[in-house]
Short mmCIF file of C-alpha atoms in Angstrom, two decimals:
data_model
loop_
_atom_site.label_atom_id
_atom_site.label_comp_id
_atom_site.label_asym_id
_atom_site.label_seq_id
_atom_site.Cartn_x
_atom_site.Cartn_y
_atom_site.Cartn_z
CA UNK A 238 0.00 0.00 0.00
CA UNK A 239 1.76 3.30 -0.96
CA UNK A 240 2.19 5.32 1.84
CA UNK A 241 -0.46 8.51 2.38
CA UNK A 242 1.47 11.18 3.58
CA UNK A 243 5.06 11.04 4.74
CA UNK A 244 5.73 14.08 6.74
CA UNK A 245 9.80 14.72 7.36
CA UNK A 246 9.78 11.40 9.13
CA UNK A 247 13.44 11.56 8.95
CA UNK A 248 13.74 14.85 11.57
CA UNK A 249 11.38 15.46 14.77
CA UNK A 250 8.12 16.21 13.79
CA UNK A 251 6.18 18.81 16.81
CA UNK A 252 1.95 17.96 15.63
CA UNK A 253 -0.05 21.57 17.13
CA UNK A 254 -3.71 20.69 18.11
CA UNK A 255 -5.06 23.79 16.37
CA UNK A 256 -3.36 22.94 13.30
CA UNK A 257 -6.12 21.80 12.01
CA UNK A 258 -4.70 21.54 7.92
CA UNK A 259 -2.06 19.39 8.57
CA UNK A 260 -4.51 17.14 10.96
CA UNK A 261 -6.84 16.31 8.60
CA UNK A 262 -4.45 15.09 6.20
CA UNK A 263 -4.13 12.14 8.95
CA UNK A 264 -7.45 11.85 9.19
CA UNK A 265 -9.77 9.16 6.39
CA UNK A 266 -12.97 9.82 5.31
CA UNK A 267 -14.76 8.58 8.19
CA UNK A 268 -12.74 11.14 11.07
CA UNK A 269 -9.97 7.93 11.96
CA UNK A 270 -6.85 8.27 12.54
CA UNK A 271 -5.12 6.52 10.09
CA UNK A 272 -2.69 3.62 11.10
CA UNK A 273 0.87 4.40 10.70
CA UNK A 274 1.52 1.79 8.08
CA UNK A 275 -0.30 4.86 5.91
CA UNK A 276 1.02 7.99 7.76
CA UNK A 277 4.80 6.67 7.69
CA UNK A 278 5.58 7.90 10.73
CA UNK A 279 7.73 6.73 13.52
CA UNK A 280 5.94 5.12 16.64
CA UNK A 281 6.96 8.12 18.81
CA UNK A 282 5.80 10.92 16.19
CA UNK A 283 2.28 8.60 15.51
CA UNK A 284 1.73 8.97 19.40
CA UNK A 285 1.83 12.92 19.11
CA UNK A 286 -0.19 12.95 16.13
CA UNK A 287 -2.95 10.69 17.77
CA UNK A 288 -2.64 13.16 21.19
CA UNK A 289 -3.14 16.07 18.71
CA UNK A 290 -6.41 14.71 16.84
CA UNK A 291 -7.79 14.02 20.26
CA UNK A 292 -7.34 17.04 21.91
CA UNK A 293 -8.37 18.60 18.22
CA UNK A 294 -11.72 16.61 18.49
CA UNK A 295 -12.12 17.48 22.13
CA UNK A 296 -12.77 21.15 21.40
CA UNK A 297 -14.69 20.42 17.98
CA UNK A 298 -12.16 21.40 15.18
CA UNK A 299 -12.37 18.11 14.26
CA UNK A 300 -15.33 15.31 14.30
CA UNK A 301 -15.04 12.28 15.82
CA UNK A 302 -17.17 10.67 13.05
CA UNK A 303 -17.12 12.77 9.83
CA UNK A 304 -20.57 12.56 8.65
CA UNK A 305 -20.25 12.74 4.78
CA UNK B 456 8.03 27.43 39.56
CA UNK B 457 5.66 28.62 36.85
CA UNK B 458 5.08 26.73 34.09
CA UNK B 459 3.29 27.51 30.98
CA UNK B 460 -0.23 26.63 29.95
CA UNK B 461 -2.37 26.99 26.53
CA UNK B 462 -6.03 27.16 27.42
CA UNK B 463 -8.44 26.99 24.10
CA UNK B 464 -12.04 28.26 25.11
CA UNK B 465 -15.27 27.85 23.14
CA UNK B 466 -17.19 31.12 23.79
CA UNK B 467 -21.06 30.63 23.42
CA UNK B 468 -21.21 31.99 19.38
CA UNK B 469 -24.27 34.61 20.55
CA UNK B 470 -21.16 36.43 22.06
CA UNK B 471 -19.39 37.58 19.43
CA UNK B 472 -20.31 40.93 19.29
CA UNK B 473 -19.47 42.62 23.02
CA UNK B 474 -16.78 39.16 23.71
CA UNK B 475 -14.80 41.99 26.08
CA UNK B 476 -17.07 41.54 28.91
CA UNK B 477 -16.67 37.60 28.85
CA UNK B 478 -12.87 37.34 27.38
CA UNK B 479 -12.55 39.73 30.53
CA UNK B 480 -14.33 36.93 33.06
CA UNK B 481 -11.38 34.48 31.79
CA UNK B 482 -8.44 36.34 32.19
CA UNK B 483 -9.46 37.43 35.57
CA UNK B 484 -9.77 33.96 36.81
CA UNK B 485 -6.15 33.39 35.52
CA UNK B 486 -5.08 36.23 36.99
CA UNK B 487 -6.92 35.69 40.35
CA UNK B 488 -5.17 32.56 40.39
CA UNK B 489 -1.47 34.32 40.16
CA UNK B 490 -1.57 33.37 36.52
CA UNK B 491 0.16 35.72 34.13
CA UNK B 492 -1.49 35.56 30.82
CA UNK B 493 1.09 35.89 28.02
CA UNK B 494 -0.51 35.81 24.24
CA UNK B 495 -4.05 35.70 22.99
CA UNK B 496 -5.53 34.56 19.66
CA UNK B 497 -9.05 35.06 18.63
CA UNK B 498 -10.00 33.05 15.34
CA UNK B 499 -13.78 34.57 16.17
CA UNK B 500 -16.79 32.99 15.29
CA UNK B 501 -16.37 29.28 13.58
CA UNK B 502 -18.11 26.28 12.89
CA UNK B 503 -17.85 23.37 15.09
CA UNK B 504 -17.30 20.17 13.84
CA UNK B 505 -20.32 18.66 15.86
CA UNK B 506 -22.93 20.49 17.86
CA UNK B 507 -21.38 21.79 21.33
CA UNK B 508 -24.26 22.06 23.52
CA UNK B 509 -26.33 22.59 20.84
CA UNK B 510 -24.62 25.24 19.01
CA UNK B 511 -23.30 24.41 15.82
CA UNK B 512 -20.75 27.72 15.99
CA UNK B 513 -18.70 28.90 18.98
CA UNK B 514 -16.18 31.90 19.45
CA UNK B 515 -12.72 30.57 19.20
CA UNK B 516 -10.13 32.43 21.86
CA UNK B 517 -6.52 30.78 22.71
CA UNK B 518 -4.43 32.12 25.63
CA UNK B 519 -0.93 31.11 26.49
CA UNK B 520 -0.48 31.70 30.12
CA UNK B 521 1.85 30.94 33.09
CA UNK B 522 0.90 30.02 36.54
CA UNK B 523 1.65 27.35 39.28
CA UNK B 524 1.01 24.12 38.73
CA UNK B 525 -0.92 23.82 42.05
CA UNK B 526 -3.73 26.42 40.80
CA UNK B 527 -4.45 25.13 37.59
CA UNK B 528 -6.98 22.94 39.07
CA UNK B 529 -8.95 25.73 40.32
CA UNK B 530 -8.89 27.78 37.07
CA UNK B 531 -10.58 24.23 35.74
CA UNK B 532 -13.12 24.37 38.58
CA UNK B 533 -13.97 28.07 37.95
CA UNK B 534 -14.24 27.90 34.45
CA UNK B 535 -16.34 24.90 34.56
CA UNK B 536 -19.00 27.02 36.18
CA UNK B 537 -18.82 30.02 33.95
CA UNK B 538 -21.83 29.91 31.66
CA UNK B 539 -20.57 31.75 29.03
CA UNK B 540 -17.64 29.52 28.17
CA UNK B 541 -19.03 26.52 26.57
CA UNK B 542 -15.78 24.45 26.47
CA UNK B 543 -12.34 25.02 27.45
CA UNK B 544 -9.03 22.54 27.14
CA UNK B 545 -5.86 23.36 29.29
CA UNK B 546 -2.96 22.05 27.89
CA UNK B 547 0.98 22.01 29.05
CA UNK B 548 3.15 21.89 25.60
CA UNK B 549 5.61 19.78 25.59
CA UNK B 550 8.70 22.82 25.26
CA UNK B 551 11.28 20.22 24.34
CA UNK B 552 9.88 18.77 21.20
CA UNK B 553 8.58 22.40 19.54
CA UNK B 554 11.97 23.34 19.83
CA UNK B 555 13.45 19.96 18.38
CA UNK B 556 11.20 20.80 15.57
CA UNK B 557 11.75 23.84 15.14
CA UNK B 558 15.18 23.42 15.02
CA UNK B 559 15.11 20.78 12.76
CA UNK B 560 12.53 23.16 10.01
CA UNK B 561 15.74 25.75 10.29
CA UNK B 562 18.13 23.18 9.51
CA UNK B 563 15.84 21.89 6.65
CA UNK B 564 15.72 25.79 4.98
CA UNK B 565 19.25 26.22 5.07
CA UNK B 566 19.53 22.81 3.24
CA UNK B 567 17.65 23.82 0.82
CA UNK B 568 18.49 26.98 0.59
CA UNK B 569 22.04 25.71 0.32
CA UNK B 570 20.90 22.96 -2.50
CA UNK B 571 19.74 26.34 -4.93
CA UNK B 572 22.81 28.23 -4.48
CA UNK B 573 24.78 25.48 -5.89
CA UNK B 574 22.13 24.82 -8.89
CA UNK B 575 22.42 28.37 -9.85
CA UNK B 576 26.12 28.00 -9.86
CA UNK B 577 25.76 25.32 -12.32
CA UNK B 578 23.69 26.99 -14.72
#
């Protein structure tokens, strides 16, 4: 499966809550996270993204279930 | 030892006209609370993602604000009862990795500012 997005996964990658652009490229159709065979990120930097959707979905920038 | 804090609020969207009085009823619960509040950013009115208490838009307001650690409990417990905040998040950023990463985007523009220098050379 190619890989979706692969953000610099060479250097440290810092994912902001309210940067809600980049989020949603980590996001699929349906508002879930998408697993990090498709993000290509390291364990550590997957970990940060997932803590950044949350806390994104907590205060409603993003859904929990995209209704399309 | 005061560390910093990022609190996102949700101000009720019917708000956004006189948001002084209310963005006013925040800040002096930080400050009440020996908080020093640093930076704001207002994105205004936006629509939520889902209904928040049954408003599908809510006045966006970020502050950036240090304070002990001991009293951040009670700015939660305050805030919790102000009406006109509909939903609030208080988060401690992690300082070490934004500055790995910002480091590293630095390093990454020099690169390539580096790589163009030498392809104009070529030409």
């Amino acid at each position: 499966m190619a890989k979706k997005i692969t953000r610099a996964s060479t250097g440290s990658v810092f994912f902001d809550y309210k940067d809600v652009k980049t989020l949603q490229r980590f996001v699929n159709q349906y508002g879930q996270i998408e697993v990090r065979k498709r993000t290509g990120l390291t364990e550590m930097q997957q970990r940060r993204l997932a803590k950044a959707i949350k806390r994104a979905r907590h205060i409603a920038l993003l859904p929990f279930v995209a209704n399309n | 030892m005061k560390s910093t804090y990022e609190l996102a609020v949700l101000y009720h969207p019917d708000l956004e006209i006189d948001l002084e009085k209310s963005e006013a009823k925040v800040t002096k619960v930080i400050t009440d609370n020996g908080g020093v509040v640093t930076d704001t950013e207002n994105w205004g009115k936006r629509k939520t993602a889902y209904p928040v208490k049954g408003h599908e838009h809510a006045v966006y307001v970020f502050y950036t604000f240090d304070v002990e650690s001991t009293s951040v409990q009670k700015i939660e417990a305050t805030l919790n009862i102000t009406d006109e905040v509909i939903r609030f998040l208080i988060v401690k950023e992690d300082e070490r990795a934004e500055a790995k990463a910002a480091a590293f985007k630095a390093k990454r523009k020099v690169q390539e500012e580096k790589k163009e220098e030498t392809e104009e050379e070529e030409k």
